[in-house]
Amino acid sequence: MSKVSWRRRCSLLGLALLAALLSGCDLVQRQSIFDPLGPIAQQQMSLFFWTLWLSLIVILGVGGVLFYAIIRFRRRPGDDSIPPQTHGNAVVEIGLILIATIIVVLVAIPTMRVNFAIGVRPELTEDDIHVKVTGYQWWWKFEYPDLGIVTANELYIPRGRRIVLDLRSGDVLHGFWVPRLAGKMDLIPNQDNRMWLITDDNTPLGEYFGQCTQLCLGAHAYMRFRVYVVEEDEFDAWVDSFQRIEPLRSSTEAGASAQLVQSDDPLVQQGAQLFRNKGCAACHAVKGQFGGAPDKPNLTNFGLRNWIAAGVLENTPENLARWLRDPQDVKPTNYMPTLWAEDDPNREAEIQAIVAYLHSLGRDPNAPQAELGGNYGN
Ligand code: CUA
């Protein structure tokens, strides 16, 4: 078998593999920049495609001339003559410089326009929703300083309002990105980065997927978050669900905090006791009940959350139990300790109690079971 046919076979195989790979591409996805749903992401995609089409024209133009020259001027069999030797061609050279200049201008003007429209560090105004975002290995703290809210991994934003995000890191480099709403920006230790995003009437209400985009070791791929775009009144209700909780007045009050749990359900009461006695409360704050630590996920209104472990599992009782039973199995390398030995006879009962307690947070005990949680902003 000749070399040529092998080469042809290889390239055919390569093309078939590429086709198979590309057939798996779906441009409309939860984290696709090709399916933008916010004005900023839309401008960025338009700019991207404008540059892409221009580049395509350049590639086709240059490639076409190259192919034409290769085929038209190739050496013919039996022809050993030297082609005419030339040097320089003023028309071609000036023409190419002009074309190149026009292309650069055509790329530069829209790029500058988009950059000045969305890339400039915003000044905070009274109409903005101000959120301090802190990246930790491997979760997100979302703090609304004007509203007195500290939460984790789920960002609520009212549609149509400008959101100003101050991005910090609590440890290593992270990257904030909600592909369908806005561009991304890094969270860098000891540097104050600020970005903004906005939604409009064309932005569907609901859940948007976000992801850390800088390799921050360990569970980087599991450092996800969600953005919930809601109507103004639903946002106000969400804010109110935090603001109506009376804060702890002193740290000594936290000791008696199990009594602060408002539920009559004995399982929830037991869960609150365990939450303190097992040490959960040393890290996790619950407004009005436990002080926690500022650099660990705040679990206030945890019952209203849709996801567990920074967007890894849906917040169902079964999944929460699985997470508590073996956090490393759900999200390898994370810093949540395993609190029960495998042969601990009380393990399942205690986990059920803590699940009941956590799921009671922020939920109306009189609401029918079917409506509890998992439906905020969906
Ligand atoms: Cu944080 Cu990757």
Tab-separated table of C-alpha atoms and ligand atoms in Angstrom, residues 135-140 171-175 187 211-217 219-224, ligand 1:
chain	number	residue	atom	x	y	z
A	135	GLY	CA	-14.257	33.893	46.301
A	136	TYR	CA	-13.063	31.151	48.611
A	137	GLN	CA	-11.849	27.647	47.878
A	138	TRP	CA	-14.469	26.531	46.623
A	139	TRP	CA	-17.561	28.610	47.177
A	140	TRP	CA	-18.830	32.175	46.876
A	171	ASP	CA	-7.379	33.026	49.336
A	172	VAL	CA	-6.239	32.346	45.758
A	173	LEU	CA	-7.187	33.605	42.315
A	174	HIS	CA	-10.785	32.962	41.234
A	175	GLY	CA	-12.867	34.113	38.268
A	187	LEU	CA	-11.062	37.883	41.985
A	211	GLN	CA	-18.725	29.230	37.256
A	212	CYS	CA	-15.297	30.010	38.649
A	213	THR	CA	-13.008	30.421	35.650
A	214	GLN	CA	-9.555	30.423	37.215
A	215	LEU	CA	-7.956	27.142	38.144
A	216	CYS	CA	-8.039	27.447	41.944
A	217	LEU	CA	-6.932	23.858	42.658
A	219	ALA	CA	-12.667	21.477	43.626
A	220	HIS	CA	-12.289	24.346	41.116
A	221	ALA	CA	-14.671	22.705	38.650
A	222	TYR	CA	-17.218	22.431	41.461
A	223	MET	CA	-16.953	26.115	42.353
A	224	ARG	CA	-20.229	27.069	40.794
B	1	CUA	CU1	-12.283	29.294	42.219
B	1	CUA	CU2	-11.642	28.044	40.309
